[in-house]
C-alpha atoms as a printed R data frame, in Angstrom:
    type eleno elety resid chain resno       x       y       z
1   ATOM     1    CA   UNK     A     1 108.486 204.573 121.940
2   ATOM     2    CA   UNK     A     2 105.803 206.927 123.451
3   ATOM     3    CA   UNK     A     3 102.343 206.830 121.518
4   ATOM     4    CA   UNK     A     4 102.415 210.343 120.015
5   ATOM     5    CA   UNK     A     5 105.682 209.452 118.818
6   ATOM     6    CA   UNK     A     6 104.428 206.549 117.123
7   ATOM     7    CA   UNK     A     7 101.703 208.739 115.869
8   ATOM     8    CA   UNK     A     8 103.939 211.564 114.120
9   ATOM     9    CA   UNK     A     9 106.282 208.814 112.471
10  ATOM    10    CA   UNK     A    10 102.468 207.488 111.124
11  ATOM    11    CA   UNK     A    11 101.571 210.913 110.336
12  ATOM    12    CA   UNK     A    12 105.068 211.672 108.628
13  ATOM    13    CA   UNK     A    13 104.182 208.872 106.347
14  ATOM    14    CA   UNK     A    14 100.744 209.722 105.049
15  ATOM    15    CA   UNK     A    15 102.126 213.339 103.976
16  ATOM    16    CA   UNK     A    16 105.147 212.103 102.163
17  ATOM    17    CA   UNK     A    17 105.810 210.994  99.225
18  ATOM    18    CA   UNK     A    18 103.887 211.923  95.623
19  ATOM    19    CA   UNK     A    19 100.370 212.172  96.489
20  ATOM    20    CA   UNK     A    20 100.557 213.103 100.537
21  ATOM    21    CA   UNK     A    21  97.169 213.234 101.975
22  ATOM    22    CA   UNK     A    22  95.192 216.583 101.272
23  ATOM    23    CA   UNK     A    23  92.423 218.530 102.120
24  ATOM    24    CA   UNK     A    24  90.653 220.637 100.130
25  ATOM    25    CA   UNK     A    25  90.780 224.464 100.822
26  ATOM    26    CA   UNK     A    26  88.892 225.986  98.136
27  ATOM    27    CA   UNK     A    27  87.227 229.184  99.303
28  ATOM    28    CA   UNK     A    28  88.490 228.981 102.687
29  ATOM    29    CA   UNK     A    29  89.137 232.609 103.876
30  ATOM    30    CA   UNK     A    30  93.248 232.387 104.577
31  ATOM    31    CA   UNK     A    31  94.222 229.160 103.016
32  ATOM    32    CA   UNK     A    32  95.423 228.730  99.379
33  ATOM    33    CA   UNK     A    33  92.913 228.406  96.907
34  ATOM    34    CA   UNK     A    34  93.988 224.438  96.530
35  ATOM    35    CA   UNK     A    35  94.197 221.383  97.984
36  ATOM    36    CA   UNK     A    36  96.492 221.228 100.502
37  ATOM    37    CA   UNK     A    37  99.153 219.001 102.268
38  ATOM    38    CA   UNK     A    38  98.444 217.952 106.144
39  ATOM    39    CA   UNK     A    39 101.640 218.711 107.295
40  ATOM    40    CA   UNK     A    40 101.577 221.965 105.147
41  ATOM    41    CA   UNK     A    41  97.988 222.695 106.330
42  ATOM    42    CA   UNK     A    42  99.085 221.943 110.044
43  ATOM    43    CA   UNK     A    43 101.554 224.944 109.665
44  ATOM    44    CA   UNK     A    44  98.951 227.305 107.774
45  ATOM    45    CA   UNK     A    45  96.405 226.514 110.832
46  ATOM    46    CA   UNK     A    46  98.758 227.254 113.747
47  ATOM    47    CA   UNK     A    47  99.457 230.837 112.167
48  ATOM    48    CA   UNK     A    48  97.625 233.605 114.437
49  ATOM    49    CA   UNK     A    49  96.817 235.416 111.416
50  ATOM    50    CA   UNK     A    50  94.969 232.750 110.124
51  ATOM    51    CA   UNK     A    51  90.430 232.605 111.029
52  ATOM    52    CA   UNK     A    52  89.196 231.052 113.835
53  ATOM    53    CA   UNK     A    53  85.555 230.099 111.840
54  ATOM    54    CA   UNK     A    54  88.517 228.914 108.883
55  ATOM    55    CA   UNK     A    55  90.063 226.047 111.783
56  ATOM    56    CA   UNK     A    56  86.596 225.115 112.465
57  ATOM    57    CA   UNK     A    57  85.696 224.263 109.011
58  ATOM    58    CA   UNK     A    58  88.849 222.355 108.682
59  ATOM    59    CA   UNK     A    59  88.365 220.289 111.645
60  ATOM    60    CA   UNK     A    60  85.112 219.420 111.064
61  ATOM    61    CA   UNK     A    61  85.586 218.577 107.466
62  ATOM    62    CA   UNK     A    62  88.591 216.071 109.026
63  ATOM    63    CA   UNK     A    63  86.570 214.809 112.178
64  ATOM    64    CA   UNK     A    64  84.165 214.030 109.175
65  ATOM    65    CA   UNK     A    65  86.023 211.473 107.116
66  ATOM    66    CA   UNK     A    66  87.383 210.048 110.291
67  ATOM    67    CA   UNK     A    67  83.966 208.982 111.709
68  ATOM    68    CA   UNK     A    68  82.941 208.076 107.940
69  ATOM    69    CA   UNK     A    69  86.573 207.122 106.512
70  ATOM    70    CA   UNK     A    70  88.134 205.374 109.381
71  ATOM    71    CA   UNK     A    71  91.468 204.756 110.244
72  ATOM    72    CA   UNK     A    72  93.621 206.535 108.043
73  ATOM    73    CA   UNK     A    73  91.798 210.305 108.496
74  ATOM    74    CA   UNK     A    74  91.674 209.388 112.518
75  ATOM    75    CA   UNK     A    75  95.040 209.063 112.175
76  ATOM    76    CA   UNK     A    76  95.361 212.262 110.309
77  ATOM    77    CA   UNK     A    77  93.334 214.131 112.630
78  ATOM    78    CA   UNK     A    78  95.900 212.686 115.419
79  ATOM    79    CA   UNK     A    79  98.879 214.050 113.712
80  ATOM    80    CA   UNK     A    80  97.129 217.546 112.819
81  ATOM    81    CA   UNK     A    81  96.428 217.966 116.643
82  ATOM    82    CA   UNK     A    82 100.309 216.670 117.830
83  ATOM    83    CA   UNK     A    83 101.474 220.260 118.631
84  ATOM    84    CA   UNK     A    84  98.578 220.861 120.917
85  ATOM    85    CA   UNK     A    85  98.698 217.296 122.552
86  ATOM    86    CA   UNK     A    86 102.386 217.588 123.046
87  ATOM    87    CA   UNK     A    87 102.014 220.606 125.041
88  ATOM    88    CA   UNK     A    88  99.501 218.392 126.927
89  ATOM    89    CA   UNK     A    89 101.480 215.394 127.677
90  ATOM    90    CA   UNK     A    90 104.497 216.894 128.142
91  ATOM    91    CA   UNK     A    91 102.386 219.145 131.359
92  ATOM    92    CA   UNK     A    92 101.169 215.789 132.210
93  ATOM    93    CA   UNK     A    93 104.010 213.700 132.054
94  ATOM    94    CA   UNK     A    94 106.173 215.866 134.048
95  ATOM    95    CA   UNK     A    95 104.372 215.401 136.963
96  ATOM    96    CA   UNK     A    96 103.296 211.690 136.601
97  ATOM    97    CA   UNK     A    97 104.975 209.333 138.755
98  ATOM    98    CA   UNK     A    98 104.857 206.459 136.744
99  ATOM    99    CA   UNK     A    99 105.608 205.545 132.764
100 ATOM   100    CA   UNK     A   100 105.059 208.329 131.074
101 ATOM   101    CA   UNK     A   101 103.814 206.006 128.361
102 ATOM   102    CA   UNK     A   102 100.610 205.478 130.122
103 ATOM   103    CA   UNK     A   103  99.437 209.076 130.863
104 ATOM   104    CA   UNK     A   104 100.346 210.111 127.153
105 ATOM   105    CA   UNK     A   105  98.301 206.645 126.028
106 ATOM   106    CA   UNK     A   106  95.383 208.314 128.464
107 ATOM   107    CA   UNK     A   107  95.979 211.723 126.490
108 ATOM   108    CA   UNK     A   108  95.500 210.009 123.227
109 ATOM   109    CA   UNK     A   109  92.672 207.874 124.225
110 ATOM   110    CA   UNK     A   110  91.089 211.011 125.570
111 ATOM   111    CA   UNK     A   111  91.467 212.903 122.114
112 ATOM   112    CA   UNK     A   112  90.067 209.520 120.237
113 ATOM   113    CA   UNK     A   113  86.591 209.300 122.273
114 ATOM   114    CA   UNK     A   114  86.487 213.151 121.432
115 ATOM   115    CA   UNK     A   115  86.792 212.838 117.994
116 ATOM   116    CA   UNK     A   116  83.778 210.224 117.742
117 ATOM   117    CA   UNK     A   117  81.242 212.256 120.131
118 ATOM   118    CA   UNK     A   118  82.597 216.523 120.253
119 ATOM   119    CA   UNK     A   119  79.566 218.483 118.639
120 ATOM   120    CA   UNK     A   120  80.846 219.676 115.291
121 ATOM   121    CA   UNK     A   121  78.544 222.709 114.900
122 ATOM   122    CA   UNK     A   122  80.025 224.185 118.073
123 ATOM   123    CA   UNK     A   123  82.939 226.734 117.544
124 ATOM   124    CA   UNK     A   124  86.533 226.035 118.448
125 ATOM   125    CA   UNK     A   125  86.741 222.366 117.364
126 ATOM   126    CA   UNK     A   126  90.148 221.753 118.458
127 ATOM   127    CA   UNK     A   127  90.458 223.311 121.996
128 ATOM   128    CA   UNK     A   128  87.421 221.184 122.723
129 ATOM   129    CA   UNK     A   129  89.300 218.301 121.646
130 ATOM   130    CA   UNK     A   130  92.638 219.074 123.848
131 ATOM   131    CA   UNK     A   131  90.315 219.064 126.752
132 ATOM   132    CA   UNK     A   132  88.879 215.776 126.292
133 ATOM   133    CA   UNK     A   133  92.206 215.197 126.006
134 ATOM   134    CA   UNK     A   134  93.493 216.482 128.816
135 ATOM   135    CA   UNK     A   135  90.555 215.530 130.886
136 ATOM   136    CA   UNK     A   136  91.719 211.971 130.060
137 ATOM   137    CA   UNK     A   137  95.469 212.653 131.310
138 ATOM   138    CA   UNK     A   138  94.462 214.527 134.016
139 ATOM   139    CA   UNK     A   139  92.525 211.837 135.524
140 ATOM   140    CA   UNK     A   140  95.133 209.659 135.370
141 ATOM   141    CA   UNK     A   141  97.260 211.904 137.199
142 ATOM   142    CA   UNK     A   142  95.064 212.532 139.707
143 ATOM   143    CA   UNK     A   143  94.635 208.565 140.061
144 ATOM   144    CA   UNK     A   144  98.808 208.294 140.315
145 ATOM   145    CA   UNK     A   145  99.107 210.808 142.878
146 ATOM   146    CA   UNK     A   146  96.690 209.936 145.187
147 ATOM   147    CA   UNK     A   147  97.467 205.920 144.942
148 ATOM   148    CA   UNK     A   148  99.279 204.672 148.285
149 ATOM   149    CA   UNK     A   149 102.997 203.733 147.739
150 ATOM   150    CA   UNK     A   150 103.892 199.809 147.998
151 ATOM   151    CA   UNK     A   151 106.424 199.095 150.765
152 ATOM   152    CA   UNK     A   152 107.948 195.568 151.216
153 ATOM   153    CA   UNK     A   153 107.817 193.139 152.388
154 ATOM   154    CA   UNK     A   154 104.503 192.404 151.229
155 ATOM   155    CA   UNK     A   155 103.395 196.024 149.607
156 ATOM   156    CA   UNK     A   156 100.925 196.728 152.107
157 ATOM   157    CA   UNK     A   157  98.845 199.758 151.744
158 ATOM   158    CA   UNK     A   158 100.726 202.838 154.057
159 ATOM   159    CA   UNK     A   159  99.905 206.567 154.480
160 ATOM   160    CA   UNK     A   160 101.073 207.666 150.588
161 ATOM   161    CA   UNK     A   161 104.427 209.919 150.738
162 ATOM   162    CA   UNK     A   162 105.047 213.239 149.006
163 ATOM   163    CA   UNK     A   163 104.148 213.982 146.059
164 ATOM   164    CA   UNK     A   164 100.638 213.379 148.035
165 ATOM   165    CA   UNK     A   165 101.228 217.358 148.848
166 ATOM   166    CA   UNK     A   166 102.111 218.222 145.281
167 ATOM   167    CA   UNK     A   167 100.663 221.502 144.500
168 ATOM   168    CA   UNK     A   168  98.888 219.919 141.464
169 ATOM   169    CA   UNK     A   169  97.201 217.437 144.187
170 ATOM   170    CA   UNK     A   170  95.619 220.691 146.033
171 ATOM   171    CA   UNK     A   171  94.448 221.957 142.506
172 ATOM   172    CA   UNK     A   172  93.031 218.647 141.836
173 ATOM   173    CA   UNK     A   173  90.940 218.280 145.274
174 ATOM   174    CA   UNK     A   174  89.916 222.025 144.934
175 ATOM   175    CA   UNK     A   175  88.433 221.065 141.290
176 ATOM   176    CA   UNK     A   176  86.437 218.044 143.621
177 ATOM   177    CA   UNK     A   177  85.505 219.624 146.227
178 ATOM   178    CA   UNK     A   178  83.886 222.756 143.297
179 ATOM   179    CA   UNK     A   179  86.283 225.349 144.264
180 ATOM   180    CA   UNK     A   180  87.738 225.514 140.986
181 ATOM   181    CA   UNK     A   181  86.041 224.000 137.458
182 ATOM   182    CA   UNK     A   182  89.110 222.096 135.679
183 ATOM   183    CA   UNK     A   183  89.637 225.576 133.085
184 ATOM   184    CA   UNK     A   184  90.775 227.323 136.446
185 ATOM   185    CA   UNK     A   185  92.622 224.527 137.722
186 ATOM   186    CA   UNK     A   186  94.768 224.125 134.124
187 ATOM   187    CA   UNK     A   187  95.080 227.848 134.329
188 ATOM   188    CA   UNK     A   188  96.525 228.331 137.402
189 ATOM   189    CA   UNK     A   189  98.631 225.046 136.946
190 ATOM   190    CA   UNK     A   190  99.933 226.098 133.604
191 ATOM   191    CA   UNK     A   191 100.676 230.278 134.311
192 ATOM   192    CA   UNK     A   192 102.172 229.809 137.839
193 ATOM   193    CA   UNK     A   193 103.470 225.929 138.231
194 ATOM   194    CA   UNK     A   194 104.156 225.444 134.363
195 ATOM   195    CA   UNK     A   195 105.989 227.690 131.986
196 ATOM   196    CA   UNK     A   196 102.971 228.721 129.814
197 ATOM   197    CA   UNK     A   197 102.591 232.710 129.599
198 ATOM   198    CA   UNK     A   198  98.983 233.946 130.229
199 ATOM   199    CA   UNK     A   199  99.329 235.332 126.387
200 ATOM   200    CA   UNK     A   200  99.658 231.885 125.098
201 ATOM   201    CA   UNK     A   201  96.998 230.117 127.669
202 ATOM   202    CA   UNK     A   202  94.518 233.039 126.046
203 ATOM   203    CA   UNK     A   203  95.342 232.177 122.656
204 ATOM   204    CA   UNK     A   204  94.991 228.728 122.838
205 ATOM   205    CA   UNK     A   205  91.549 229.301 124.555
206 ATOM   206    CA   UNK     A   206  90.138 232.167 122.751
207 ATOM   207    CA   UNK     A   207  90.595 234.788 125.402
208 ATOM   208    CA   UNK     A   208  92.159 238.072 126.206
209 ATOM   209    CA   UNK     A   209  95.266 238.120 128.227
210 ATOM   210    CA   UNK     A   210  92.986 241.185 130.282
211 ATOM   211    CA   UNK     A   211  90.316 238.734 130.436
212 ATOM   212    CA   UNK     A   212  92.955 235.891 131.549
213 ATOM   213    CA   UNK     A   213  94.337 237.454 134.327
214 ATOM   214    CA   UNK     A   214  90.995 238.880 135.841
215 ATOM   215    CA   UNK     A   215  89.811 235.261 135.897
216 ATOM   216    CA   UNK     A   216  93.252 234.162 137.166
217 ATOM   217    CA   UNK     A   217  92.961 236.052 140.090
218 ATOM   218    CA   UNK     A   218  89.598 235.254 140.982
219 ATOM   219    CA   UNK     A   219  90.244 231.688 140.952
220 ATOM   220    CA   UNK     A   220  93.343 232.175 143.331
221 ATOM   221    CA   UNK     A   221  91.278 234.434 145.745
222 ATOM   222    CA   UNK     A   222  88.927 231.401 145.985
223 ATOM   223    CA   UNK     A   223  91.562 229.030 145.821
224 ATOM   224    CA   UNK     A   224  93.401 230.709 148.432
225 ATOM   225    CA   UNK     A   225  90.368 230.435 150.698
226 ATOM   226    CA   UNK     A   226  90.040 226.593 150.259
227 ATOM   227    CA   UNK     A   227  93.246 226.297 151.491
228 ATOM   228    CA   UNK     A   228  93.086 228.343 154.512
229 ATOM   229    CA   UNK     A   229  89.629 226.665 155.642
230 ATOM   230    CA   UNK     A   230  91.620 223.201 155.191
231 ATOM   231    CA   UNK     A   231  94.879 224.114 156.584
232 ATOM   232    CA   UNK     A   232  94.117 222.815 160.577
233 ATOM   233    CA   UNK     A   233  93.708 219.484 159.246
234 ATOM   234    CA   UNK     A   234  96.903 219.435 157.006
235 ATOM   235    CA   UNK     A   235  98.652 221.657 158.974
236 ATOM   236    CA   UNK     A   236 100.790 218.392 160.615
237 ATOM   237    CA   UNK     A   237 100.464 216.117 157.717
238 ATOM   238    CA   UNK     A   238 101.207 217.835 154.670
239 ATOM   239    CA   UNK     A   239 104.165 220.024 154.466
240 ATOM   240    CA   UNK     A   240 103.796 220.543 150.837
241 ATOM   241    CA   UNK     A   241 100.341 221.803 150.790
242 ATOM   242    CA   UNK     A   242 101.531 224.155 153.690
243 ATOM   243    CA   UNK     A   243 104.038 225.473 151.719
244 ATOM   244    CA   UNK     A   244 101.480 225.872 148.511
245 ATOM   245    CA   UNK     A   245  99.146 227.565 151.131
246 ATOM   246    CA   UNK     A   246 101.920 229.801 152.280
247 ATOM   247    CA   UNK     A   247 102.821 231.155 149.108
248 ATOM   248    CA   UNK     A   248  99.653 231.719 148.208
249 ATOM   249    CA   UNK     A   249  98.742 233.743 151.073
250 ATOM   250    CA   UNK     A   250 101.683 235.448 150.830
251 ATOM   251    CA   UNK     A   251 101.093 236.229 147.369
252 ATOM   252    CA   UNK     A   252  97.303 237.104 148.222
253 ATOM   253    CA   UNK     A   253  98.652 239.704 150.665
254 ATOM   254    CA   UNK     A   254 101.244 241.214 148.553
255 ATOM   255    CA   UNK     A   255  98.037 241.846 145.833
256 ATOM   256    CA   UNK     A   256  96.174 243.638 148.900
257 ATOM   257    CA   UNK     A   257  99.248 245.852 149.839
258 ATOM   258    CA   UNK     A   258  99.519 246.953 146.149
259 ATOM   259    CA   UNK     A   259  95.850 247.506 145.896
260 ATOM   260    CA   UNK     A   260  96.028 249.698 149.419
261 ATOM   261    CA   UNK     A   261  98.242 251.354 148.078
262 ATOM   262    CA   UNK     A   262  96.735 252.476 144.967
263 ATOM   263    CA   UNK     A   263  93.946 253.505 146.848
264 ATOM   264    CA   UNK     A   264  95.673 255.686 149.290
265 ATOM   265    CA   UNK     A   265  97.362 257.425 146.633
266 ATOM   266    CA   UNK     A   266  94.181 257.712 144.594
267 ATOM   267    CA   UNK     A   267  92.486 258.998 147.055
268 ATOM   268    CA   UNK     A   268  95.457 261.538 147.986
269 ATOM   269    CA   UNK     A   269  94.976 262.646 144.304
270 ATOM   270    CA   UNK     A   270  91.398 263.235 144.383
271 ATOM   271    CA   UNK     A   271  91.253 265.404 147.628
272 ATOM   272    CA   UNK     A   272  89.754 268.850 147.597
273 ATOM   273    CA   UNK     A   273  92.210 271.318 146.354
274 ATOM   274    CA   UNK     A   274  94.398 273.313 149.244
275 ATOM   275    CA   UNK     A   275  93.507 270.016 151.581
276 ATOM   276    CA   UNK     A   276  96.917 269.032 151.420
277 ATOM   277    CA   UNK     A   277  98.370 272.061 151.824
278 ATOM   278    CA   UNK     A   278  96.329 273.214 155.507
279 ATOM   279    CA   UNK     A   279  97.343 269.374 156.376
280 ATOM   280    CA   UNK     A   280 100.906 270.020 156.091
281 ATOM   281    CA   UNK     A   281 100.537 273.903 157.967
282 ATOM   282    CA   UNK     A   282  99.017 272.157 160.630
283 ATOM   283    CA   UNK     A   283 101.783 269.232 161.158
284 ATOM   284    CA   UNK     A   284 104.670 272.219 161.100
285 ATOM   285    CA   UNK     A   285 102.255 274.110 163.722
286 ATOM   286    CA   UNK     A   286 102.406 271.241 165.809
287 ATOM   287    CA   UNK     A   287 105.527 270.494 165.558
288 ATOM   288    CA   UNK     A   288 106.192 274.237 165.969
């Protein structure tokens, strides 16, 4: 069984029963005016309607007990974060080579250290806590990838195979090399190699989609670069990173033909009035 398995069947248990494990919401702008349920306050928090200073109070009134409490509000705090370190793990996992066991047990370890040192008097608790998360995991990935692959007899070290070339590899050696920082990295990884929409990614990160995609393509135009300036020394011995490099390019151009474009016809739109018009007497002249 996978840890964050493990962890919802624990975090099933503390919320059933009689007296499931509560928090107190008492004056907490959009949350009953009780003491709720975990699993029930799990569902109130993930609603968009509900107030981004409200989630922080919660969290740090959880993050609290667990540093002061122990084990059984750490665990808590665990299962309150599971929907946001699913979505983690399962990006993670699905391009680890290995046990996925280990890079959700990285995930989890990540989340644990966060929860005894994150700041609590900084705003959005939570996000801050799926990136020490994912931080964690993505370490571990990197680490996977970029290990050589054991050949017998003997497992000697060789020249590693694809998925050396994955497109998550050239993310990860842009975020080295200071191309990228790791928000631009996850962005571009999630919105164009994962399934996340740039709606959701801005949600979960306190953005605007407008905001999103600005950064989004900013990041590719540099990314883009980093690959061409490294492409005569992978050009031979990594296909996949070509390919990654191609698309991008390709992609890259496509934005500067629509952009032209837009600019021709703005400009078209915005000439002098009856410019047009002696233009196209003196093309029928000539052709006259």
């Amino acid at each position: 069984m996978l840890p964050l398995d493990t962890a919802q069947e624990c975090f099933t248990y503390l919320v059933t029963g009689p007296k499931p494990l509560s928090v107190d919401c008492r004056d907490l702008l959009g949350l009953p005016n009780r003491s709720v349920a975990l699993d029930e306050l799990q569902r109130l928090l993930m609603r968009r309607a509900c107030p981004r200073r409200t989630k922080d109070v919660v969290w740090a009134q959880l993050i609290r007990r667990s540093r002061s409490e122990g084990a059984t509000w750490t665990l808590a705090c665990v299962g309150m974060a599971l929907p946001a370190l699913a979505h983690t793990t399962g990006w993670l996992a699905a391009r680890y080579p290995d046990d996925p066991f280990d890079v959700h047990a990285e995930v989890l370890v990540g989340f644990l250290n966060g929860l005894a040192t994150i700041d609590l008097d900084r705003p959005q608790v939570l996000i801050r806590l799926k990136w020490a998360a994912y931080r964690r995991g993505f370490a571990a990935l990197t680490e996977a990838l970029d290990a050589p692959t054991p050949v017998a007899p003997g497992f000697r070290s060789t020249p590693p195979h694809p998925p050396w070339g994955h497109p998550d590899l050239v993310l990860a050696r842009a975020v080295r090399a200071g191309v990228l920082t790791r928000t631009e990295a996850d962005l571009i990884g999630s919105t164009r190699l994962g399934d996340e929409s740039v709606t959701d990614w801005a949600d979960g990160h306190g953005m605007t989609p407008e905001a999103v995609y600005k950064a989004r393509s900013r990041s590719e135009h540099r990314l883009v670069a980093f690959i061409r300036d490294g492409s005569s020394a992978t050009a031979e011995a990594d296909p996949v990173a070509n390919a990654a490099m191609a698309d991008a390019a390709a992609s890259e151009r496509r934005r500067q033909g629509r952009r032209t474009s837009l600019s021709v016809s703005g400009s078209s739109a915005r000439s002098p009035s009856g410019t047009g018009k002696e233009t196209s007497t003196a093309v029928s002249k000539g052709a006259a």
